[in-house]
PDB file of C-alpha atoms and ligand atoms in Angstrom:
ATOM      1  CA  MET L 643      24.897 110.652  21.806  1.00 98.00           C
ATOM      2  CA  GLY L 644      25.901 113.431  19.398  1.00 98.00           C
ATOM      3  CA  VAL L 645      25.240 112.981  15.671  1.00 97.00           C
ATOM      4  CA  VAL L 646      27.933 113.380  13.014  1.00 96.00           C
ATOM      5  CA  ASN L 647      26.316 112.871   9.604  1.00 93.00           C
ATOM      6  CA  VAL L 648      29.025 112.598   6.942  1.00 94.00           C
ATOM      7  CA  THR L 649      26.449 112.913   4.193  1.00 89.00           C
ATOM      8  CA  PRO L 650      25.641 115.493   1.512  1.00 85.00           C
ATOM      9  CA  ASP L 651      21.874 115.102   1.970  1.00 73.00           C
ATOM     10  CA  SER L 652      20.754 114.613   5.596  1.00 67.00           C
ATOM     11  CA  PHE L 653      17.479 116.353   6.369  1.00 65.00           C
ATOM     12  CA  SER L 654      18.637 117.551   9.750  1.00 69.00           C
ATOM     13  CA  ASP L 655      21.849 119.368   8.927  1.00 70.00           C
ATOM     14  CA  GLY L 656      21.834 119.559   5.131  1.00 66.00           C
ATOM     15  CA  GLY L 657      25.340 118.269   4.406  1.00 73.00           C
ATOM     16  CA  ARG L 658      27.182 120.724   6.659  1.00 76.00           C
ATOM     17  CA  TRP L 659      29.612 118.050   7.857  1.00 73.00           C
ATOM     18  CA  PHE L 660      30.183 116.216   4.570  1.00 78.00           C
ATOM     19  CA  GLU L 661      33.859 117.211   4.236  1.00 88.00           C
ATOM     20  CA  PRO L 662      36.000 115.015   6.525  1.00 91.00           C
ATOM     21  CA  ASP L 663      37.709 117.969   8.247  1.00 93.00           C
ATOM     22  CA  ALA L 664      34.351 119.603   8.954  1.00 93.00           C
ATOM     23  CA  ALA L 665      32.953 116.314  10.305  1.00 95.00           C
ATOM     24  CA  ILE L 666      35.968 115.809  12.592  1.00 97.00           C
ATOM     25  CA  ALA L 667      35.801 119.394  13.888  1.00 96.00           C
ATOM     26  CA  HIS L 668      32.065 118.991  14.474  1.00 96.00           C
ATOM     27  CA  GLY L 669      32.615 115.742  16.400  1.00 97.00           C
ATOM     28  CA  LEU L 670      35.184 117.439  18.637  1.00 98.00           C
ATOM     29  CA  GLU L 671      32.757 120.309  19.237  1.00 98.00           C
ATOM     30  CA  LEU L 672      29.988 117.886  20.269  1.00 98.00           C
ATOM     31  CA  LEU L 673      32.381 116.214  22.733  1.00 98.00           C
ATOM     32  CA  GLU L 674      33.316 119.576  24.221  1.00 98.00           C
ATOM     33  CA  GLN L 675      29.613 120.353  24.592  1.00 98.00           C
ATOM     34  CA  GLY L 676      29.149 117.200  26.657  1.00 97.00           C
ATOM     35  CA  ALA L 677      28.334 114.325  24.301  1.00 98.00           C
ATOM     36  CA  ASP L 678      29.357 110.977  25.801  1.00 98.00           C
ATOM     37  CA  LEU L 679      29.267 109.155  22.492  1.00 98.00           C
ATOM     38  CA  LEU L 680      29.500 110.189  18.820  1.00 98.00           C
ATOM     39  CA  ASP L 681      27.324 108.479  16.217  1.00 98.00           C
ATOM     40  CA  ILE L 682      29.057 108.670  12.833  1.00 98.00           C
ATOM     41  CA  GLY L 683      27.098 107.775   9.706  1.00 96.00           C
ATOM     42  CA  GLY L 684      27.600 107.995   5.945  1.00 95.00           C
ATOM     43  CA  GLU L 685      24.112 107.121   4.691  1.00 93.00           C
ATOM     44  CA  SER L 686      21.209 109.531   4.876  1.00 87.00           C
ATOM     45  CA  THR L 687      18.024 107.793   5.983  1.00 84.00           C
ATOM     46  CA  ARG L 688      15.592 110.643   5.363  1.00 78.00           C
ATOM     47  CA  PRO L 689      12.386 109.422   3.654  1.00 74.00           C
ATOM     48  CA  GLY L 690      12.950 108.940  -0.074  1.00 74.00           C
ATOM     49  CA  ALA L 691      16.776 109.079   0.085  1.00 79.00           C
ATOM     50  CA  ALA L 692      18.811 106.957  -2.352  1.00 82.00           C
ATOM     51  CA  ARG L 693      21.504 104.707  -0.872  1.00 89.00           C
ATOM     52  CA  PRO L 694      25.219 105.418  -1.430  1.00 93.00           C
ATOM     53  CA  SER L 695      27.344 102.505  -2.674  1.00 96.00           C
ATOM     54  CA  GLU L 696      29.231 100.550  -0.035  1.00 97.00           C
ATOM     55  CA  ASP L 697      32.550 101.972  -1.264  1.00 96.00           C
ATOM     56  CA  GLU L 698      31.177 105.492  -1.075  1.00 95.00           C
ATOM     57  CA  GLU L 699      29.932 104.874   2.466  1.00 97.00           C
ATOM     58  CA  LEU L 700      33.343 103.514   3.492  1.00 97.00           C
ATOM     59  CA  THR L 701      35.094 106.548   1.979  1.00 96.00           C
ATOM     60  CA  ARG L 702      32.801 108.912   3.883  1.00 96.00           C
ATOM     61  CA  VAL L 703      32.993 107.240   7.262  1.00 97.00           C
ATOM     62  CA  ILE L 704      36.238 105.409   8.003  1.00 98.00           C
ATOM     63  CA  GLY L 705      38.694 108.343   8.069  1.00 97.00           C
ATOM     64  CA  VAL L 706      36.352 110.344  10.305  1.00 98.00           C
ATOM     65  CA  VAL L 707      35.918 107.394  12.696  1.00 98.00           C
ATOM     66  CA  ARG L 708      39.687 106.889  12.889  1.00 98.00           C
ATOM     67  CA  ALA L 709      40.458 110.563  13.475  1.00 98.00           C
ATOM     68  CA  LEU L 710      37.855 110.968  16.226  1.00 98.00           C
ATOM     69  CA  ALA L 711      38.787 107.644  17.856  1.00 98.00           C
ATOM     70  CA  ASP L 712      42.405 108.845  17.889  1.00 97.00           C
ATOM     71  CA  HIS L 713      41.167 111.865  19.862  1.00 96.00           C
ATOM     72  CA  GLY L 714      39.816 109.436  22.474  1.00 96.00           C
ATOM     73  CA  ALA L 715      36.132 109.709  21.501  1.00 97.00           C
ATOM     74  CA  ARG L 716      33.742 106.831  22.138  1.00 98.00           C
ATOM     75  CA  ILE L 717      32.284 106.135  18.750  1.00 98.00           C
ATOM     76  CA  SER L 718      29.260 104.401  17.369  1.00 98.00           C
ATOM     77  CA  VAL L 719      29.048 103.731  13.628  1.00 98.00           C
ATOM     78  CA  ASP L 720      25.615 104.283  12.088  1.00 98.00           C
ATOM     79  CA  THR L 721      25.427 101.751   9.253  1.00 98.00           C
ATOM     80  CA  MET L 722      23.251  98.984   7.827  1.00 97.00           C
ATOM     81  CA  ARG L 723      26.223  97.239   6.195  1.00 98.00           C
ATOM     82  CA  ALA L 724      28.288  94.598   8.001  1.00 98.00           C
ATOM     83  CA  ARG L 725      31.412  95.403   5.995  1.00 98.00           C
ATOM     84  CA  VAL L 726      31.221  99.086   6.917  1.00 98.00           C
ATOM     85  CA  ALA L 727      30.639  98.145  10.563  1.00 98.00           C
ATOM     86  CA  ALA L 728      33.661  95.794  10.529  1.00 98.00           C
ATOM     87  CA  ARG L 729      35.959  98.432   9.030  1.00 98.00           C
ATOM     88  CA  ALA L 730      34.703 101.075  11.456  1.00 98.00           C
ATOM     89  CA  LEU L 731      35.380  98.769  14.420  1.00 98.00           C
ATOM     90  CA  GLU L 732      38.934  98.238  13.122  1.00 98.00           C
ATOM     91  CA  ALA L 733      39.274 102.019  12.874  1.00 98.00           C
ATOM     92  CA  GLY L 734      38.296 102.459  16.541  1.00 98.00           C
ATOM     93  CA  ALA L 735      34.487 102.474  16.770  1.00 98.00           C
ATOM     94  CA  GLN L 736      33.154 100.705  19.870  1.00 98.00           C
ATOM     95  CA  LEU L 737      29.474 100.275  19.080  1.00 98.00           C
ATOM     96  CA  VAL L 738      27.399  99.493  15.978  1.00 98.00           C
ATOM     97  CA  ASN L 739      24.147 101.384  15.393  1.00 98.00           C
ATOM     98  CA  ASP L 740      22.073  99.701  12.677  1.00 98.00           C
ATOM     99  CA  VAL L 741      18.776 101.443  11.880  1.00 97.00           C
ATOM    100  CA  SER L 742      17.588  98.195  10.279  1.00 96.00           C
ATOM    101  CA  GLY L 743      18.395  96.140  13.388  1.00 97.00           C
ATOM    102  CA  GLY L 744      20.243  93.635  11.208  1.00 97.00           C
ATOM    103  CA  LEU L 745      17.428  93.247   8.665  1.00 96.00           C
ATOM    104  CA  ALA L 746      19.174  95.014   5.772  1.00 96.00           C
ATOM    105  CA  ASP L 747      22.338  92.870   5.831  1.00 97.00           C
ATOM    106  CA  PRO L 748      22.161  89.241   7.045  1.00 96.00           C
ATOM    107  CA  GLN L 749      25.880  89.374   7.872  1.00 97.00           C
ATOM    108  CA  MET L 750      25.351  92.050  10.516  1.00 98.00           C
ATOM    109  CA  GLY L 751      24.251  89.717  13.357  1.00 98.00           C
ATOM    110  CA  PRO L 752      27.177  87.296  12.902  1.00 98.00           C
ATOM    111  CA  LEU L 753      29.641  90.192  12.627  1.00 98.00           C
ATOM    112  CA  VAL L 754      28.450  91.837  15.840  1.00 98.00           C
ATOM    113  CA  ALA L 755      28.420  88.433  17.584  1.00 98.00           C
ATOM    114  CA  SER L 756      32.045  87.753  16.689  1.00 98.00           C
ATOM    115  CA  ALA L 757      33.189  91.318  17.461  1.00 98.00           C
ATOM    116  CA  GLY L 758      31.419  91.204  20.851  1.00 98.00           C
ATOM    117  CA  VAL L 759      30.474  94.899  20.714  1.00 98.00           C
ATOM    118  CA  PRO L 760      27.248  96.627  21.774  1.00 98.00           C
ATOM    119  CA  PHE L 761      24.668  96.711  18.972  1.00 98.00           C
ATOM    120  CA  VAL L 762      21.747  99.096  18.556  1.00 98.00           C
ATOM    121  CA  ALA L 763      18.836  97.291  16.898  1.00 98.00           C
ATOM    122  CA  MET L 764      16.319  99.878  15.723  1.00 98.00           C
ATOM    123  CA  HIS L 765      12.744  99.173  14.675  1.00 98.00           C
ATOM    124  CA  TRP L 766      12.701  99.371  10.861  1.00 96.00           C
ATOM    125  CA  ARG L 767      10.544  98.049   8.060  1.00 94.00           C
ATOM    126  CA  ALA L 768      12.006  99.239   4.760  1.00 89.00           C
ATOM    127  CA  HIS L 769      14.726 101.327   3.140  1.00 90.00           C
ATOM    128  CA  SER L 770      14.149 105.074   2.890  1.00 84.00           C
ATOM    129  CA  ALA L 771      12.666 104.980  -0.609  1.00 83.00           C
ATOM    130  CA  GLN L 772       9.771 102.799   0.650  1.00 84.00           C
ATOM    131  CA  MET L 773       9.512 103.425   4.368  1.00 86.00           C
ATOM    132  CA  ASP L 774       6.544 105.805   4.362  1.00 86.00           C
ATOM    133  CA  LEU L 775       4.425 103.144   2.598  1.00 87.00           C
ATOM    134  CA  GLU L 776       4.966 100.819   5.574  1.00 88.00           C
ATOM    135  CA  ALA L 777       3.577 103.182   8.221  1.00 91.00           C
ATOM    136  CA  ARG L 778       0.588 100.979   9.073  1.00 93.00           C
ATOM    137  CA  TYR L 779      -0.038  99.551  12.539  1.00 97.00           C
ATOM    138  CA  ALA L 780      -2.880  97.993  14.498  1.00 96.00           C
ATOM    139  CA  ASP L 781      -1.306  99.532  17.611  1.00 98.00           C
ATOM    140  CA  VAL L 782       2.063 101.142  17.065  1.00 98.00           C
ATOM    141  CA  VAL L 783       3.488 100.473  20.549  1.00 98.00           C
ATOM    142  CA  THR L 784       2.430  96.812  20.598  1.00 98.00           C
ATOM    143  CA  ASP L 785       3.521  96.219  16.998  1.00 98.00           C
ATOM    144  CA  VAL L 786       6.930  97.882  17.433  1.00 98.00           C
ATOM    145  CA  ILE L 787       7.555  95.885  20.603  1.00 98.00           C
ATOM    146  CA  SER L 788       6.628  92.626  18.924  1.00 98.00           C
ATOM    147  CA  GLU L 789       8.851  93.360  15.902  1.00 98.00           C
ATOM    148  CA  LEU L 790      11.748  94.354  18.181  1.00 98.00           C
ATOM    149  CA  ARG L 791      11.294  91.064  20.059  1.00 98.00           C
ATOM    150  CA  GLN L 792      11.597  89.181  16.755  1.00 98.00           C
ATOM    151  CA  ARG L 793      14.833  91.071  16.005  1.00 98.00           C
ATOM    152  CA  VAL L 794      16.198  90.169  19.427  1.00 98.00           C
ATOM    153  CA  ASP L 795      15.429  86.468  18.807  1.00 98.00           C
ATOM    154  CA  VAL L 796      17.267  86.521  15.477  1.00 97.00           C
ATOM    155  CA  LEU L 797      20.259  88.347  16.987  1.00 98.00           C
ATOM    156  CA  LEU L 798      20.482  85.927  19.912  1.00 98.00           C
ATOM    157  CA  GLU L 799      20.318  83.040  17.480  1.00 98.00           C
ATOM    158  CA  ALA L 800      23.216  84.581  15.536  1.00 97.00           C
ATOM    159  CA  GLY L 801      25.237  84.507  18.769  1.00 98.00           C
ATOM    160  CA  VAL L 802      24.916  88.124  19.893  1.00 98.00           C
ATOM    161  CA  ALA L 803      25.167  88.264  23.704  1.00 98.00           C
ATOM    162  CA  PRO L 804      21.978  89.528  25.401  1.00 98.00           C
ATOM    163  CA  GLY L 805      24.089  92.092  27.262  1.00 98.00           C
ATOM    164  CA  SER L 806      25.243  93.591  23.958  1.00 98.00           C
ATOM    165  CA  ILE L 807      21.771  94.435  22.673  1.00 98.00           C
ATOM    166  CA  ILE L 808      20.371  97.972  22.784  1.00 98.00           C
ATOM    167  CA  LEU L 809      16.893  98.620  21.364  1.00 98.00           C
ATOM    168  CA  ASP L 810      15.513 101.702  19.606  1.00 98.00           C
ATOM    169  CA  PRO L 811      11.840 102.147  18.619  1.00 98.00           C
ATOM    170  CA  GLY L 812      12.890 104.036  15.461  1.00 98.00           C
ATOM    171  CA  PHE L 813      11.109 107.400  15.627  1.00 98.00           C
ATOM    172  CA  GLY L 814      10.193 108.602  12.139  1.00 95.00           C
ATOM    173  CA  PHE L 815      11.027 105.316  10.404  1.00 95.00           C
ATOM    174  CA  SER L 816       7.811 104.025   8.813  1.00 94.00           C
ATOM    175  CA  LYS L 817       5.891 106.138  11.344  1.00 96.00           C
ATOM    176  CA  ASP L 818       3.703 109.186  10.883  1.00 95.00           C
ATOM    177  CA  ALA L 819       3.433 111.981  13.438  1.00 95.00           C
ATOM    178  CA  GLY L 820       0.616 110.272  15.371  1.00 95.00           C
ATOM    179  CA  HIS L 821       2.638 107.041  15.577  1.00 97.00           C
ATOM    180  CA  ASN L 822       5.665 108.963  16.912  1.00 98.00           C
ATOM    181  CA  TRP L 823       3.655 110.672  19.666  1.00 98.00           C
ATOM    182  CA  GLN L 824       2.056 107.353  20.652  1.00 98.00           C
ATOM    183  CA  LEU L 825       5.477 105.710  20.801  1.00 98.00           C
ATOM    184  CA  LEU L 826       6.821 108.462  23.009  1.00 98.00           C
ATOM    185  CA  ALA L 827       3.799 108.075  25.282  1.00 98.00           C
ATOM    186  CA  GLY L 828       4.397 104.307  25.442  1.00 98.00           C
ATOM    187  CA  LEU L 829       8.196 104.397  25.685  1.00 98.00           C
ATOM    188  CA  ASP L 830       8.153 102.909  29.192  1.00 98.00           C
ATOM    189  CA  GLN L 831       6.728  99.725  27.631  1.00 98.00           C
ATOM    190  CA  VAL L 832       9.729  99.482  25.285  1.00 98.00           C
ATOM    191  CA  VAL L 833      12.032 100.043  28.276  1.00 98.00           C
ATOM    192  CA  ALA L 834      10.179  97.250  30.111  1.00 98.00           C
ATOM    193  CA  LEU L 835      11.572  94.738  27.600  1.00 98.00           C
ATOM    194  CA  GLY L 836      14.676  94.898  29.791  1.00 98.00           C
ATOM    195  CA  TYR L 837      17.237  96.127  27.246  1.00 98.00           C
ATOM    196  CA  PRO L 838      18.857  99.567  27.235  1.00 98.00           C
ATOM    197  CA  VAL L 839      16.833 101.862  24.960  1.00 98.00           C
ATOM    198  CA  LEU L 840      18.183 104.514  22.597  1.00 98.00           C
ATOM    199  CA  VAL L 841      15.823 107.283  21.470  1.00 98.00           C
ATOM    200  CA  GLY L 842      16.344 109.336  18.304  1.00 98.00           C
ATOM    201  CA  THR L 843      13.727 112.060  17.941  1.00 98.00           C
ATOM    202  CA  SER L 844      16.173 114.873  17.197  1.00 98.00           C
ATOM    203  CA  ARG L 845      14.919 117.442  14.668  1.00 96.00           C
ATOM    204  CA  LYS L 846      12.502 114.935  13.170  1.00 96.00           C
ATOM    205  CA  ARG L 847       9.556 116.108  11.122  1.00 94.00           C
ATOM    206  CA  PHE L 848       6.900 115.425  13.778  1.00 96.00           C
ATOM    207  CA  LEU L 849       8.619 118.033  15.972  1.00 97.00           C
ATOM    208  CA  GLY L 850       8.107 120.633  13.234  1.00 96.00           C
ATOM    209  CA  ARG L 851       4.332 120.858  13.744  1.00 94.00           C
ATOM    210  CA  LEU L 852       3.524 121.277  17.409  1.00 95.00           C
ATOM    211  CA  ASP L 853       0.354 123.376  17.255  1.00 91.00           C
ATOM    212  CA  PRO L 854      -2.646 121.030  16.918  1.00 86.00           C
ATOM    213  CA  ALA L 855      -4.781 123.988  15.795  1.00 88.00           C
ATOM    214  CA  ALA L 856      -2.410 124.925  12.930  1.00 87.00           C
ATOM    215  CA  ASP L 857      -3.233 124.272   9.273  1.00 86.00           C
ATOM    216  CA  PRO L 858      -2.130 120.645   8.660  1.00 80.00           C
ATOM    217  CA  ASP L 859      -0.901 121.649   5.178  1.00 85.00           C
ATOM    218  CA  ALA L 860       1.321 124.447   6.502  1.00 86.00           C
ATOM    219  CA  GLU L 861       5.082 123.926   6.157  1.00 90.00           C
ATOM    220  CA  PRO L 862       6.711 122.467   9.285  1.00 92.00           C
ATOM    221  CA  THR L 863       9.439 124.517  10.991  1.00 95.00           C
ATOM    222  CA  SER L 864      12.961 123.953   9.659  1.00 94.00           C
ATOM    223  CA  PRO L 865      15.031 121.155  11.291  1.00 94.00           C
ATOM    224  CA  THR L 866      17.333 123.569  13.145  1.00 94.00           C
ATOM    225  CA  GLU L 867      14.265 125.229  14.726  1.00 96.00           C
ATOM    226  CA  ARG L 868      13.325 121.931  16.405  1.00 97.00           C
ATOM    227  CA  ASP L 869      16.029 121.802  19.103  1.00 98.00           C
ATOM    228  CA  ALA L 870      13.855 123.062  21.969  1.00 98.00           C
ATOM    229  CA  ALA L 871      11.248 120.410  21.116  1.00 98.00           C
ATOM    230  CA  THR L 872      14.079 117.860  20.895  1.00 98.00           C
ATOM    231  CA  ALA L 873      15.283 118.808  24.369  1.00 98.00           C
ATOM    232  CA  ALA L 874      11.723 118.270  25.634  1.00 98.00           C
ATOM    233  CA  THR L 875      11.482 114.813  24.043  1.00 98.00           C
ATOM    234  CA  SER L 876      14.960 113.978  25.404  1.00 97.00           C
ATOM    235  CA  LEU L 877      13.764 114.780  28.904  1.00 97.00           C
ATOM    236  CA  LEU L 878      10.607 112.696  28.451  1.00 98.00           C
ATOM    237  CA  ALA L 879      12.699 109.818  27.102  1.00 98.00           C
ATOM    238  CA  ALA L 880      15.033 110.008  30.095  1.00 97.00           C
ATOM    239  CA  GLN L 881      12.063 110.016  32.466  1.00 96.00           C
ATOM    240  CA  ALA L 882      10.681 106.925  30.739  1.00 98.00           C
ATOM    241  CA  GLY L 883      14.007 105.158  31.407  1.00 98.00           C
ATOM    242  CA  ALA L 884      15.916 105.569  28.114  1.00 98.00           C
ATOM    243  CA  TRP L 885      19.593 104.686  28.184  1.00 98.00           C
ATOM    244  CA  ALA L 886      20.637 107.388  25.716  1.00 98.00           C
ATOM    245  CA  VAL L 887      19.254 110.035  23.384  1.00 98.00           C
ATOM    246  CA  ARG L 888      20.688 110.679  19.921  1.00 98.00           C
ATOM    247  CA  VAL L 889      20.752 114.423  19.203  1.00 98.00           C
ATOM    248  CA  HIS L 890      22.193 116.999  16.810  1.00 97.00           C
ATOM    249  CA  ASP L 891      22.295 119.905  19.265  1.00 98.00           C
ATOM    250  CA  VAL L 892      24.042 118.727  22.410  1.00 98.00           C
ATOM    251  CA  PRO L 893      23.848 121.864  24.649  1.00 98.00           C
ATOM    252  CA  SER L 894      20.037 122.104  24.641  1.00 98.00           C
ATOM    253  CA  THR L 895      19.584 118.426  25.488  1.00 98.00           C
ATOM    254  CA  ARG L 896      22.391 118.520  28.095  1.00 98.00           C
ATOM    255  CA  ASP L 897      20.578 121.408  29.828  1.00 98.00           C
ATOM    256  CA  ALA L 898      17.258 119.564  29.789  1.00 98.00           C
ATOM    257  CA  LEU L 899      18.902 116.456  31.268  1.00 97.00           C
ATOM    258  CA  ALA L 900      20.751 118.553  33.873  1.00 97.00           C
ATOM    259  CA  VAL L 901      17.386 119.963  34.980  1.00 96.00           C
ATOM    260  CA  TRP L 902      16.073 116.425  35.371  1.00 95.00           C
ATOM    261  CA  ASP L 903      19.150 115.383  37.415  1.00 95.00           C
ATOM    262  CA  LEU L 904      18.790 118.404  39.708  1.00 96.00           C
ATOM    263  CA  VAL L 905      15.094 117.773  40.286  1.00 95.00           C
ATOM    264  CA  ARG L 906      15.760 114.113  41.025  1.00 93.00           C
ATOM    265  CA  SER L 907      18.517 114.844  43.517  1.00 94.00           C
ATOM    266  CA  ALA L 908      16.456 117.606  45.179  1.00 94.00           C
ATOM    267  CA  GLY L 909      13.614 115.094  45.584  1.00 90.00           C
ATOM    268  CA  GLY L 910      16.071 112.562  47.043  1.00 82.00           C
ATOM    269  CA  ASN L 911      17.402 115.182  49.505  1.00 81.00           C
ATOM    270  CA  ARG L 912      13.937 115.771  50.912  1.00 81.00           C
ATOM    271  CA  GLY L 913      14.043 112.182  52.231  1.00 63.00           C
TER     272      GLY L 913
HETATM  273  N1  PMM Q1252      17.676 108.322  13.160  1.00 59.18           N
HETATM  274  C1  PMM Q1252      18.421 108.670  12.108  1.00 59.18           C
HETATM  275  C2  PMM Q1252      19.646 108.024  11.831  1.00 59.18           C
HETATM  276  N2  PMM Q1252      20.109 107.061  12.662  1.00 59.18           N
HETATM  277  N3  PMM Q1252      19.842 105.727  14.567  1.00 59.18           N
HETATM  278  C3  PMM Q1252      19.112 105.348  15.613  1.00 59.18           C
HETATM  279  N4  PMM Q1252      19.548 104.356  16.412  1.00 59.18           N
HETATM  280  N5  PMM Q1252      17.906 105.923  15.914  1.00 59.18           N
HETATM  281  C4  PMM Q1252      17.385 106.918  15.133  1.00 59.18           C
HETATM  282  O1  PMM Q1252      16.273 107.390  15.432  1.00 59.18           O
HETATM  283  C5  PMM Q1252      18.128 107.340  13.992  1.00 59.18           C
HETATM  284  C6  PMM Q1252      19.379 106.706  13.740  1.00 59.18           C
HETATM  285  C7  PMM Q1252      17.922 109.724  11.169  1.00 59.18           C
HETATM  286  O2  PMM Q1252      18.239 111.002  11.577  1.00 59.18           O
HETATM  287  P1  PMM Q1252      19.446 111.891  10.973  1.00 59.18           P
HETATM  288  O3  PMM Q1252      19.321 111.881   9.471  1.00 59.18           O
HETATM  289  O4  PMM Q1252      19.272 113.213  11.560  1.00 59.18           O
HETATM  290  O5  PMM Q1252      20.744 111.292  11.395  1.00 59.18           O
END
């Protein structure tokens, strides 16, 4: 899944694709590089970010969704608002990716149920302005799994088909670096819930400080310097059984996944 952030303030790509033409060209480039799915979003979810109005989000996203859908792309809309999701589906999106898993907008579950489209429910506790305050867990893997289960129950109750649900443990959302590494180590337990799992580690802050011996107060590397680490986490996610990985730099992750495929088929050929 390639990321198209139509935002002026995303941490990972700093507003490079905010103009619609730039976002569309970037989406086409990601497809050419081998993305199977484009995730188009108009709200930055970096810690501390302010929310755009619903009208602003619609203005950012809908034209880009329509243009890329017209090019034949498979599109997911990254939104916490049911009205934005509904308009994006009308414009040609085929999947809804809600980082709040339906918590931010109570209309989201019913909308997805009636549209009958796949829905990514991510583990989430609070909007960006507050999310770092909520990074407290007894055991992050167990707690995330139990909160995802609760989301699934609510979605099923709203009429969402079990086969439409995709889960995401929400790397970086109300999680510090230690929580993210523990979640990656325990990803197979999230997969064991039996739903397809989406993993979004790409360029996140915990990948900017990889040397355990380094000064903890030193600046992390910049987001665009985190693509090799992202490719590594993509490979680990695939090995743990993830359904998809959400990334900004498609070629590096494609290569890592191609290596995994080749190793698997070589192992199979040995009988
Ligand atoms: N991360 C971001 C945005 N949307 N969606 C899902 N399902 N999972 C994620 O981890 C996720 C997401 C934040 O990253 P960005 O600002 O680089 O898009």
